[in-house]
mmCIF file of C-alpha atoms in Angstrom:
data_model
loop_
_atom_site.group_PDB
_atom_site.id
_atom_site.type_symbol
_atom_site.label_atom_id
_atom_site.label_comp_id
_atom_site.label_asym_id
_atom_site.label_seq_id
_atom_site.Cartn_x
_atom_site.Cartn_y
_atom_site.Cartn_z
ATOM 1 C CA VAL E 1 62.531 150.023 106.551
ATOM 2 C CA VAL E 2 58.589 148.716 106.780
ATOM 3 C CA LYS E 3 57.309 148.225 109.849
ATOM 4 C CA LYS E 4 54.289 146.562 109.859
ATOM 5 C CA ASN E 5 51.258 145.726 112.239
ATOM 6 C CA LYS E 6 48.597 143.805 110.768
ATOM 7 C CA GLN E 7 47.147 141.923 113.903
ATOM 8 C CA GLY E 8 43.004 142.043 114.433
ATOM 9 C CA SER E 9 39.814 141.387 113.544
ATOM 10 C CA GLU E 10 37.724 142.805 110.982
ATOM 11 C CA GLY E 11 37.120 146.370 111.466
ATOM 12 C CA GLU E 12 39.994 146.540 113.849
ATOM 13 C CA CYS E 13 41.950 149.828 112.415
ATOM 14 C CA ARG E 14 45.409 148.216 111.167
ATOM 15 C CA VAL E 15 48.692 150.315 110.368
ATOM 16 C CA ASP E 16 51.529 150.114 108.229
ATOM 17 C CA TYR E 17 54.578 152.098 107.899
ATOM 18 C CA PHE E 18 57.122 152.883 104.651
ATOM 19 C CA SER E 19 60.096 154.877 104.133
ATOM 20 C CA VAL E 20 60.530 156.255 100.914
ATOM 21 C CA ASN E 21 63.802 156.305 99.411
ATOM 22 C CA GLU E 22 66.504 157.992 96.706
ATOM 23 C CA ASN E 23 65.240 155.534 94.026
ATOM 24 C CA HIS E 24 63.264 156.882 90.955
ATOM 25 C CA ASP E 25 60.257 155.486 90.052
ATOM 26 C CA GLN E 26 59.131 154.627 93.679
ATOM 27 C CA VAL E 27 55.653 152.664 93.974
ATOM 28 C CA ILE E 28 54.066 151.653 97.313
ATOM 29 C CA LEU E 29 51.197 149.285 96.914
ATOM 30 C CA ILE E 30 49.011 148.874 99.922
ATOM 31 C CA LYS E 31 47.408 145.291 99.368
ATOM 32 C CA GLU E 32 44.463 143.708 101.293
ATOM 33 C CA GLY E 33 44.872 143.327 105.291
ATOM 34 C CA ILE E 34 47.037 146.261 105.181
ATOM 35 C CA GLU E 35 49.925 144.639 103.348
ATOM 36 C CA VAL E 36 52.626 147.421 102.063
ATOM 37 C CA GLU E 37 54.730 146.616 99.041
ATOM 38 C CA HIS E 38 57.417 149.202 98.272
ATOM 39 C CA THR E 39 59.352 149.330 95.007
ATOM 40 C CA ASP E 40 61.562 151.349 93.222
ATOM 41 C CA SER E 41 63.413 151.053 89.738
ATOM 42 C CA LYS E 42 66.387 150.425 90.805
ATOM 43 C CA SER E 43 65.327 147.893 93.657
ATOM 44 C CA ILE E 44 63.472 145.997 90.486
ATOM 45 C CA ALA E 45 66.377 146.286 88.533
ATOM 46 C CA VAL E 46 68.882 144.457 91.305
ATOM 47 C CA LYS E 47 66.720 141.820 91.948
ATOM 48 C CA SER E 48 66.174 140.938 88.095
ATOM 49 C CA ALA E 49 69.815 141.134 87.497
ATOM 50 C CA ASN E 50 70.253 138.904 90.916
ATOM 51 C CA THR E 51 67.741 136.197 89.896
ATOM 52 C CA LEU E 52 69.162 136.088 86.693
ATOM 53 C CA LEU E 53 72.936 135.965 88.032
ATOM 54 C CA ASP E 54 71.586 132.923 90.369
ATOM 55 C CA GLU E 55 70.142 131.040 87.224
ATOM 56 C CA CYS E 56 73.494 132.007 85.625
ATOM 57 C CA LYS E 57 75.578 130.536 88.481
ATOM 58 C CA SER E 58 73.406 127.409 89.199
ATOM 59 C CA LYS E 59 73.769 126.219 85.619
ATOM 60 C CA ALA E 60 77.515 126.832 85.822
ATOM 61 C CA ASP E 61 77.925 125.211 89.388
ATOM 62 C CA ARG E 62 76.016 122.181 88.002
ATOM 63 C CA SER E 63 78.369 121.851 84.845
ATOM 64 C CA LEU E 64 81.523 122.169 87.372
ATOM 65 C CA LYS E 65 80.260 119.509 89.396
ATOM 66 C CA ASN E 66 79.850 117.464 86.056
ATOM 67 C CA ILE E 67 76.341 116.311 87.156
ATOM 68 C CA ASP E 68 75.727 114.572 84.030
ATOM 69 C CA ASN E 69 77.891 112.282 84.894
ATOM 70 C CA THR E 70 79.795 111.429 82.310
ATOM 71 C CA ASN E 71 83.095 111.091 84.031
ATOM 72 C CA ASN E 72 84.656 113.051 81.679
ATOM 73 C CA PRO E 73 87.016 116.382 82.409
ATOM 74 C CA VAL E 74 85.099 119.664 83.044
ATOM 75 C CA ASP E 75 86.769 122.185 80.706
ATOM 76 C CA PRO E 76 86.553 125.469 82.709
ATOM 77 C CA LEU E 77 86.345 127.622 79.400
ATOM 78 C CA HIS E 78 83.536 125.679 78.171
ATOM 79 C CA VAL E 79 82.056 126.526 82.072
ATOM 80 C CA LEU E 80 82.908 130.302 81.499
ATOM 81 C CA ASP E 81 81.477 130.228 78.044
ATOM 82 C CA THR E 82 78.379 128.870 78.683
ATOM 83 C CA LEU E 83 78.083 131.122 82.024
ATOM 84 C CA THR E 84 78.878 134.042 79.789
ATOM 85 C CA ALA E 85 75.776 132.943 77.360
ATOM 86 C CA CYS E 86 73.510 132.811 79.823
ATOM 87 C CA VAL E 87 74.157 136.547 81.334
ATOM 88 C CA GLN E 88 74.306 137.762 77.828
ATOM 89 C CA LYS E 89 70.899 136.144 76.882
ATOM 90 C CA GLY E 90 69.424 137.528 80.003
ATOM 91 C CA VAL E 91 70.936 140.697 79.705
ATOM 92 C CA ALA E 92 69.617 140.474 76.111
ATOM 93 C CA THR E 93 66.086 139.733 76.986
ATOM 94 C CA GLU E 94 65.484 142.431 79.412
ATOM 95 C CA ILE E 95 67.037 145.039 77.331
ATOM 96 C CA GLU E 96 64.570 144.317 74.635
ATOM 97 C CA ARG E 97 61.622 144.121 77.298
ATOM 98 C CA ALA E 98 62.995 147.359 78.499
ATOM 99 C CA ASN E 99 63.028 148.652 74.911
ATOM 100 C CA GLU E 100 59.650 147.818 73.886
ATOM 101 C CA GLU E 101 58.058 149.506 77.237
ATOM 102 C CA ILE E 102 60.010 152.643 76.155
ATOM 103 C CA ALA E 103 58.645 152.489 72.724
ATOM 104 C CA PHE E 104 55.157 151.866 74.535
ATOM 105 C CA GLN E 105 54.928 155.028 76.552
ATOM 106 C CA ALA E 106 56.497 156.882 74.095
ATOM 107 C CA GLN E 107 53.806 156.036 71.444
ATOM 108 C CA VAL E 108 51.255 156.840 74.679
ATOM 109 C CA ARG E 109 52.895 159.953 75.062
ATOM 110 C CA LYS E 110 52.467 160.967 71.401
ATOM 111 C CA ASN E 111 49.159 159.863 71.464
ATOM 112 C CA MET E 112 48.294 161.949 74.549
ATOM 113 C CA ALA E 113 50.088 164.796 73.044
ATOM 114 C CA SER E 114 47.759 165.013 69.841
ATOM 115 C CA GLN E 115 44.473 164.816 71.849
ATOM 116 C CA LEU E 116 45.713 167.267 74.385
ATOM 117 C CA GLU E 117 46.792 169.749 71.929
ATOM 118 C CA ASN E 118 43.465 170.020 69.765
ATOM 119 C CA TYR E 119 41.385 170.185 73.584
ATOM 120 C CA THR E 120 43.589 173.072 74.685
ATOM 121 C CA CYS E 121 43.793 174.628 71.446
ATOM 122 C CA ALA E 122 39.988 174.836 70.689
ATOM 123 C CA ASP E 123 39.152 175.492 74.491
ATOM 124 C CA GLU E 124 39.143 179.103 74.428
ATOM 125 C CA THR E 125 38.229 179.377 77.946
ATOM 126 C CA LEU E 126 40.705 177.453 79.367
ATOM 127 C CA ASN E 127 42.847 179.412 81.488
ATOM 128 C CA THR E 128 46.664 180.040 80.301
ATOM 129 C CA THR E 129 49.626 178.531 82.421
ATOM 130 C CA GLU E 130 51.190 181.162 84.027
ATOM 131 C CA ALA E 131 54.520 181.900 83.048
ATOM 132 C CA LYS E 132 57.917 180.543 85.070
ATOM 133 C CA ARG E 133 59.257 184.109 84.461
ATOM 134 C CA THR E 134 59.598 186.981 81.460
ATOM 135 C CA GLU E 135 62.184 188.142 79.490
ATOM 136 C CA THR E 136 62.836 190.264 76.798
ATOM 137 C CA TRP E 137 63.693 189.658 73.264
ATOM 138 C CA ARG E 138 64.248 192.365 70.597
ATOM 139 C CA GLY E 139 62.009 194.633 72.225
ATOM 140 C CA ARG E 140 58.935 192.312 72.902
ATOM 141 C CA LYS E 141 57.819 190.435 76.707
ATOM 142 C CA VAL E 142 58.619 186.916 76.262
ATOM 143 C CA SER E 143 56.649 184.754 78.619
ATOM 144 C CA VAL E 144 59.143 181.052 79.819
ATOM 145 C CA MET E 145 56.339 178.330 80.415
ATOM 146 C CA ILE E 146 58.379 175.527 79.984
ATOM 147 C CA ASP E 147 62.529 175.610 79.605
ATOM 148 C CA ARG E 148 63.894 171.979 79.932
ATOM 149 C CA PRO E 149 66.782 170.698 77.994
ATOM 150 C CA ALA E 150 64.166 168.559 75.859
ATOM 151 C CA SER E 151 61.408 171.009 75.917
ATOM 152 C CA LYS E 152 60.653 174.733 75.660
ATOM 153 C CA ILE E 153 57.520 176.717 75.400
ATOM 154 C CA HIS E 154 58.027 180.440 75.262
ATOM 155 C CA THR E 155 55.289 183.199 73.718
ATOM 156 C CA VAL E 156 56.159 186.313 72.776
ATOM 157 C CA GLU E 157 53.964 189.034 72.710
ATOM 158 C CA ASN E 158 52.864 191.134 68.931
ATOM 159 C CA PHE E 159 55.289 188.415 67.903
ATOM 160 C CA LEU E 160 52.921 188.329 64.581
ATOM 161 C CA THR E 161 50.994 191.267 63.069
ATOM 162 C CA GLU E 162 46.995 190.520 62.656
ATOM 163 C CA ASP E 163 47.165 189.566 59.433
ATOM 164 C CA GLU E 164 50.169 187.353 59.720
ATOM 165 C CA CYS E 165 47.915 185.692 62.889
ATOM 166 C CA LYS E 166 45.383 184.891 60.741
ATOM 167 C CA ALA E 167 47.362 183.287 58.586
ATOM 168 C CA VAL E 168 48.744 181.265 60.487
ATOM 169 C CA GLU E 169 45.266 180.083 62.114
ATOM 170 C CA GLU E 170 43.813 179.543 58.482
ATOM 171 C CA ALA E 171 46.733 177.518 57.476
ATOM 172 C CA ALA E 172 46.528 174.935 60.777
ATOM 173 C CA ARG E 173 42.449 174.886 61.074
ATOM 174 C CA PRO E 174 41.878 171.234 59.168
ATOM 175 C CA ILE E 175 44.928 170.150 61.865
ATOM 176 C CA LEU E 176 44.248 171.754 64.970
ATOM 177 C CA HIS E 177 40.168 171.190 65.226
#
């Protein structure tokens, strides 16, 4: 729900209101003149689907009305095939765009991860994140930092001996710093 009060001369305070919704990836843009544009991933998808369907329906409607004025009888199966092909092409284009965006974002995450990994490992003064919880594993204290289905970070105290730790650090040195 967006309520707007954009009246007022230069220098006057202007007010605009917006409400968030249950959809994911919401973006609220405040444009010049205090104009609020509220979007989210679901609304964008619905708008895109409606636009595609409107275009395809329009093509089918023109075909049904035999706008080319050939006075040949209209084959309903041909109209249905045309509508189906139009929707398939539009959906394929949207999926291709989405896949390109996913690939781009994945590459950005990978690039950021490697840069952050080297930075955080090199900065010995950087504070360690506090554990979400602690557990015990084989008599050792385990600090659970992240525990998600796709990613887990657990630290285990006294997991390696001092000599083993130095050997791991030495082996990793060329790729970490």
